PDB file of C-alpha atoms and ligand atoms in Angstrom:
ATOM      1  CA  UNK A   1       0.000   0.000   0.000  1.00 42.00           C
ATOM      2  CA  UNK A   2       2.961   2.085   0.408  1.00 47.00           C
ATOM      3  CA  UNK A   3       3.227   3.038  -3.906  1.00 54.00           C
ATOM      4  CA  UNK A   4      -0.354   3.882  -3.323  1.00 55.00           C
ATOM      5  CA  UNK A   5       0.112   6.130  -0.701  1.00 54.00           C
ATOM      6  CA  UNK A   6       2.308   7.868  -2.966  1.00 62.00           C
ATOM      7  CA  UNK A   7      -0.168   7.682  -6.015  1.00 61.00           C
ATOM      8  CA  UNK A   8      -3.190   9.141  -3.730  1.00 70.00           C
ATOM      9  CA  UNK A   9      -1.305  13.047  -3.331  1.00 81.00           C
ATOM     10  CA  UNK A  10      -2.183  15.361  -1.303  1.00 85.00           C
ATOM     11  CA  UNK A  11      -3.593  17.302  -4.266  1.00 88.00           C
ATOM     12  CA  UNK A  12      -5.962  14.099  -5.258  1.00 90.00           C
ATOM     13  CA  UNK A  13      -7.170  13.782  -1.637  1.00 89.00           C
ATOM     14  CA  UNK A  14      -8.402  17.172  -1.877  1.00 91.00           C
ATOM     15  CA  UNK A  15     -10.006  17.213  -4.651  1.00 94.00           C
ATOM     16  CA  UNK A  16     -11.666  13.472  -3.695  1.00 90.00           C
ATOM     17  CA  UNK A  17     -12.759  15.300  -0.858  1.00 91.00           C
ATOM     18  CA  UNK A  18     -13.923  18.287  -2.244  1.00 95.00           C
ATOM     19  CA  UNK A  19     -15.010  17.656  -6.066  1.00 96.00           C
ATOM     20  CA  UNK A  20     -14.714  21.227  -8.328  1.00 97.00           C
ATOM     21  CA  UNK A  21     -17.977  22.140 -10.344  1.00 98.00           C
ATOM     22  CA  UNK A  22     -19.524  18.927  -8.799  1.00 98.00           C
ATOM     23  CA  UNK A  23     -23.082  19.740 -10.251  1.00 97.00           C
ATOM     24  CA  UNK A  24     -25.132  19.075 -13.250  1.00 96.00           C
ATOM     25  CA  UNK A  25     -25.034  21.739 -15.703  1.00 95.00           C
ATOM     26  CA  UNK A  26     -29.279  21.814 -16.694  1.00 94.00           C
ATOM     27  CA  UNK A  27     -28.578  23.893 -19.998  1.00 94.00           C
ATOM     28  CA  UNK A  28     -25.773  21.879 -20.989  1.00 95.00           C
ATOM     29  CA  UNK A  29     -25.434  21.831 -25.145  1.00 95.00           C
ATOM     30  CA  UNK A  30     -22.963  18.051 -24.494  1.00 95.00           C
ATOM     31  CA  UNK A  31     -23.056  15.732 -21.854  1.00 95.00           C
ATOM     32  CA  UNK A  32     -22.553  11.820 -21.976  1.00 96.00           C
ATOM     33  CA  UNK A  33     -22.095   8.998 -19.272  1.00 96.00           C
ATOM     34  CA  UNK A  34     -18.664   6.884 -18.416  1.00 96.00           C
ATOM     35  CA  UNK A  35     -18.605   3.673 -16.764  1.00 96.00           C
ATOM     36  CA  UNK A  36     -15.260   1.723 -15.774  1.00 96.00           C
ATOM     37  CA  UNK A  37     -16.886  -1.603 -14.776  1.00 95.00           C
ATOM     38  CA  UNK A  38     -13.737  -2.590 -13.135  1.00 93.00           C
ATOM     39  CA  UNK A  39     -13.812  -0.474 -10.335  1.00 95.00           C
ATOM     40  CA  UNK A  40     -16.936   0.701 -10.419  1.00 96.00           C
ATOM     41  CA  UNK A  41     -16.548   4.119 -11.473  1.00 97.00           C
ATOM     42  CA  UNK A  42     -19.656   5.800 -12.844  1.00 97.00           C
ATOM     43  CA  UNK A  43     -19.665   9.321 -13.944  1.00 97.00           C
ATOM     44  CA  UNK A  44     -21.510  11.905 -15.969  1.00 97.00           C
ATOM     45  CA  UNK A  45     -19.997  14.995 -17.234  1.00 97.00           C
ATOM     46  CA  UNK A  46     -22.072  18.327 -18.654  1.00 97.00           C
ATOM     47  CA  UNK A  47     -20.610  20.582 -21.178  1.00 96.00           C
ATOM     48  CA  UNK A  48     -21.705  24.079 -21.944  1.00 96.00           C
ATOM     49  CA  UNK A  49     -20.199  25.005 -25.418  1.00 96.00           C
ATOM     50  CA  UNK A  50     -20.554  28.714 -26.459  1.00 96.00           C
ATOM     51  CA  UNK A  51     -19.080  28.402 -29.630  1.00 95.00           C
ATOM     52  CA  UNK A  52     -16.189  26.412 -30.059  1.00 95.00           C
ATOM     53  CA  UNK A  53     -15.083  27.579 -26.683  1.00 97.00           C
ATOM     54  CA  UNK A  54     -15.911  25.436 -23.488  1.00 98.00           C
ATOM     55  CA  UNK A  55     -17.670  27.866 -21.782  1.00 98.00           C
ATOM     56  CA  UNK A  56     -18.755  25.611 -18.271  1.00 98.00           C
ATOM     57  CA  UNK A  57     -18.176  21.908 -17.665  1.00 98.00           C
ATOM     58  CA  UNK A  58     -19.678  20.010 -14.902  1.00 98.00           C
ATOM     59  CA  UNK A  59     -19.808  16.308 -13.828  1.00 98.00           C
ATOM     60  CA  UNK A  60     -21.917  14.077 -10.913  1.00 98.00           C
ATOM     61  CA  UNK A  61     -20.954  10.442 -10.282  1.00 96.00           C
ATOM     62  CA  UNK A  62     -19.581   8.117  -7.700  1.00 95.00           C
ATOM     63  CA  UNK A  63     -16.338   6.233  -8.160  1.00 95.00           C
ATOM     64  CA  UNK A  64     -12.812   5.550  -6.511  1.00 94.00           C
ATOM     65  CA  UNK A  65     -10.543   8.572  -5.274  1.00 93.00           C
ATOM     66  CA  UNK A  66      -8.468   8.607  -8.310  1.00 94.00           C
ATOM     67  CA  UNK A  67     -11.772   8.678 -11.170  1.00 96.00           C
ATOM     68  CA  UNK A  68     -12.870  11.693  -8.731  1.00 96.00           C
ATOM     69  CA  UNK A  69      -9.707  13.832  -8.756  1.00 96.00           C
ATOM     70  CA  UNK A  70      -9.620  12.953 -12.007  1.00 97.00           C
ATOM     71  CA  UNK A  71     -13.061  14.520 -13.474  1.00 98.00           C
ATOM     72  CA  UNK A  72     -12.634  17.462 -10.857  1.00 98.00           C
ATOM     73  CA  UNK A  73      -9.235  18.363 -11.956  1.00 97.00           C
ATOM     74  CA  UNK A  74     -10.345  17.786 -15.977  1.00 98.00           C
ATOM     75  CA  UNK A  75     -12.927  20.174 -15.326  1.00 98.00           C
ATOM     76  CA  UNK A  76     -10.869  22.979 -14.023  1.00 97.00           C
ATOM     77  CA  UNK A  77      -8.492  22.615 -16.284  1.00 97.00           C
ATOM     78  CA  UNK A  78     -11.260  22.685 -19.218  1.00 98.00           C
ATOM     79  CA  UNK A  79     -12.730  25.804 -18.636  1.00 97.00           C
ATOM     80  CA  UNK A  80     -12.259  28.269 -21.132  1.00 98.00           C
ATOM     81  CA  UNK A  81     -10.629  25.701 -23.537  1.00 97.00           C
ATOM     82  CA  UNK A  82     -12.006  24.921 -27.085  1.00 98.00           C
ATOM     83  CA  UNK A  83     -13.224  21.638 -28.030  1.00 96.00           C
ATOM     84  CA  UNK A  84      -9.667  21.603 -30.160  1.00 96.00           C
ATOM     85  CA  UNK A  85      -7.663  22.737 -27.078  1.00 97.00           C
ATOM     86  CA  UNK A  86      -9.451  20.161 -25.113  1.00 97.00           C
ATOM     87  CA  UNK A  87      -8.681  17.096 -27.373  1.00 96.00           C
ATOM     88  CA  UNK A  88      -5.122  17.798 -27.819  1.00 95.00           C
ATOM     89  CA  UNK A  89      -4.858  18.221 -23.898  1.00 96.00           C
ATOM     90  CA  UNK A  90      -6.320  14.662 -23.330  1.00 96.00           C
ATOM     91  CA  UNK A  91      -3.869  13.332 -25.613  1.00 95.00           C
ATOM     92  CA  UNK A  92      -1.346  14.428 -23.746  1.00 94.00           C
ATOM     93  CA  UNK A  93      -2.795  12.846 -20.960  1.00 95.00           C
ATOM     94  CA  UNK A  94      -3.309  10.173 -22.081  1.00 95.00           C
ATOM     95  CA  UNK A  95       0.142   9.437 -23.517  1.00 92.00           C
ATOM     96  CA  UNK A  96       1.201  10.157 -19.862  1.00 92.00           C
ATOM     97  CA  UNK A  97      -0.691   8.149 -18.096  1.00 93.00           C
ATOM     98  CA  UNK A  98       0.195   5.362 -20.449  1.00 93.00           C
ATOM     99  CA  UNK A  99       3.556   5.965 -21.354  1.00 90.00           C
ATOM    100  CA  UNK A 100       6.213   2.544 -21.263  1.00 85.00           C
ATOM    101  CA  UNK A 101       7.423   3.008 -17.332  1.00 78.00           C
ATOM    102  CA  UNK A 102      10.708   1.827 -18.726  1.00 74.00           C
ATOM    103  CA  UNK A 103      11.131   5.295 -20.490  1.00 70.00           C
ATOM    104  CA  UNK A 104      11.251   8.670 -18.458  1.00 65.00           C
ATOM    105  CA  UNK A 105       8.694  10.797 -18.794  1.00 70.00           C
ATOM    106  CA  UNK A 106       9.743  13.446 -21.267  1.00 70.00           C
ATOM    107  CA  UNK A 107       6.932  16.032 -19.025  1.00 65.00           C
ATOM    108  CA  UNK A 108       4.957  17.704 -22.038  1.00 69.00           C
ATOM    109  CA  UNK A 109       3.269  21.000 -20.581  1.00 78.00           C
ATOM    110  CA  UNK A 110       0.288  18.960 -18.984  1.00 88.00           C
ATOM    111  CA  UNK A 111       0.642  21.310 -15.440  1.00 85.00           C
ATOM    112  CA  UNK A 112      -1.334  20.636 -12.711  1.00 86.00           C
ATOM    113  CA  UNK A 113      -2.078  17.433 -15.012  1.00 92.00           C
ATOM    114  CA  UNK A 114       1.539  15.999 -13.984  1.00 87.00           C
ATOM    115  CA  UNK A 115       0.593  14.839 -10.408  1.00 87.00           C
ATOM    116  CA  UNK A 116      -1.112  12.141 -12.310  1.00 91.00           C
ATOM    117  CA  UNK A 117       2.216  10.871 -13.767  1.00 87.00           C
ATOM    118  CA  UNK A 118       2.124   8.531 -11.261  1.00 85.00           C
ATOM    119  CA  UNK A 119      -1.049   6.296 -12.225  1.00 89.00           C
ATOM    120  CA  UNK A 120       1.097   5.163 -15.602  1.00 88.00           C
ATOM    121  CA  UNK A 121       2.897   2.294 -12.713  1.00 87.00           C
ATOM    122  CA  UNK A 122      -0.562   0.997 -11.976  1.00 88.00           C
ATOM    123  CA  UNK A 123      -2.452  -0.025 -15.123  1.00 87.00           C
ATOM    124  CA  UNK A 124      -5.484  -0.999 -14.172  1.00 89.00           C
ATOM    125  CA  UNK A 125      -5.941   3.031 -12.388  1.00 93.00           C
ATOM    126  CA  UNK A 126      -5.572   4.213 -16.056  1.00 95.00           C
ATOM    127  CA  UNK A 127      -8.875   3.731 -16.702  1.00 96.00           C
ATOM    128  CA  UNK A 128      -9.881   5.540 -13.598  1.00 96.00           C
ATOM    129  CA  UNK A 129      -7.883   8.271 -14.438  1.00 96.00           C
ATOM    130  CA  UNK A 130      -8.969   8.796 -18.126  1.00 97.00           C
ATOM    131  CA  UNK A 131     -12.550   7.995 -17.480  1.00 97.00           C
ATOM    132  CA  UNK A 132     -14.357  11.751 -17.195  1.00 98.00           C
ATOM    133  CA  UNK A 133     -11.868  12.540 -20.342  1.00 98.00           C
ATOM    134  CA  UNK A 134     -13.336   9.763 -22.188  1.00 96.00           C
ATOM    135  CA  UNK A 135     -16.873  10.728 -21.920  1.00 97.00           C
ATOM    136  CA  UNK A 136     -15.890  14.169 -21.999  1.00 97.00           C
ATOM    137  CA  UNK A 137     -14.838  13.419 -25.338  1.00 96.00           C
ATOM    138  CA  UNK A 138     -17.761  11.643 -26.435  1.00 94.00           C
ATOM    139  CA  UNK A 139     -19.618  14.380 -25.331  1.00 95.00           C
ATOM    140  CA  UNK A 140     -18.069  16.852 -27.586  1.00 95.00           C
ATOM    141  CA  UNK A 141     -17.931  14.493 -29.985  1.00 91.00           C
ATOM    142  CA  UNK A 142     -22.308  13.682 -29.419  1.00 84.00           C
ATOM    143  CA  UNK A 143     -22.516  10.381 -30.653  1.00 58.00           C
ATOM    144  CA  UNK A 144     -22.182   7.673 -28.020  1.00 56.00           C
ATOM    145  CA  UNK A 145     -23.974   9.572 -25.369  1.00 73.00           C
ATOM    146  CA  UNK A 146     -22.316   6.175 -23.019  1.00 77.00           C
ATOM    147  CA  UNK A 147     -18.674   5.405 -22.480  1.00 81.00           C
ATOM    148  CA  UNK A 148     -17.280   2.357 -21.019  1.00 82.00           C
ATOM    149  CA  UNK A 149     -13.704   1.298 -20.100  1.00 80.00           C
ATOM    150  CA  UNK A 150     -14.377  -2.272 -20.818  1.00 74.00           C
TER     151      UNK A 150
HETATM  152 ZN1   ZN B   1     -11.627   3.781 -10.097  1.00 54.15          ZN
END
């Protein structure tokens, strides 16, 4: 349990704790489910486009402490962003979180992203971790209005 302790930050505590824009956005123009069957990790995130630009994101869910840090930080991080801005950023991510452990990590500009560096040593948290992005994505994207890990 020690790596663990290590994984689960100060910073993720907090923000399992005390989710940011924990709330369903009612006017939202995108929004779309995630499920991570695994764990157990259900979420839904809200997106309020005005334009291109994302101009309020919200999610609601239950899941482990990791999936929650994960959506709360995602949506701080997404504000203001466009839908471009917000797809290149989870593929940043996303090669982070999954990067070959063997290699350093080269630290692309993720920023208060980085403190999730850590989840690439535990595989199965990936999915945790990338879970909100995921149906964030699909909710920009409005087709699959459900997202699953499996
Ligand atoms: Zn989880």
């Amino acid at each position: 349990m020690s790596d663990l302790t290590d994984l689960y930050g100060e910073v993720i505590l907090d923000h399992c704790k005390k989710p940011r824009n924990f709330r369903l956005i009612p006017d939202a123009t995108h929004k779309a489910s995630g499920a991570n069957p695994l764990c157990g990790d259900h979420i839904q995130v809200y997106l309020k486009l005005d334009g291109d630009k994302i101009a309020d994101i919200g999610f609601l869910g239950n899941g482990c402490a990791i999936s929650r840090a994960a959506a709360s930080i995602m949506t701080q991080e997404l504000i203001g962003k466009t839908k471009l801005e917000a797809e290149e950023l989870f593929r940043k991510y996303h090669a982070m979180v999954t990067r070959d452990m063997g290699k350093p990590y080269e630290g692309e500009d993720l920023g208060k992203l980085a403190i999730f560096a850590g989840v690439a040593e535990f595989p199965v948290r990936v999915k945790c971790a990338t879970l909100s992005w995921h149906a964030m994505e699909a909710a920009l994207k409005g087709g699959a209005t459900t997202v699953s890990t499996e």
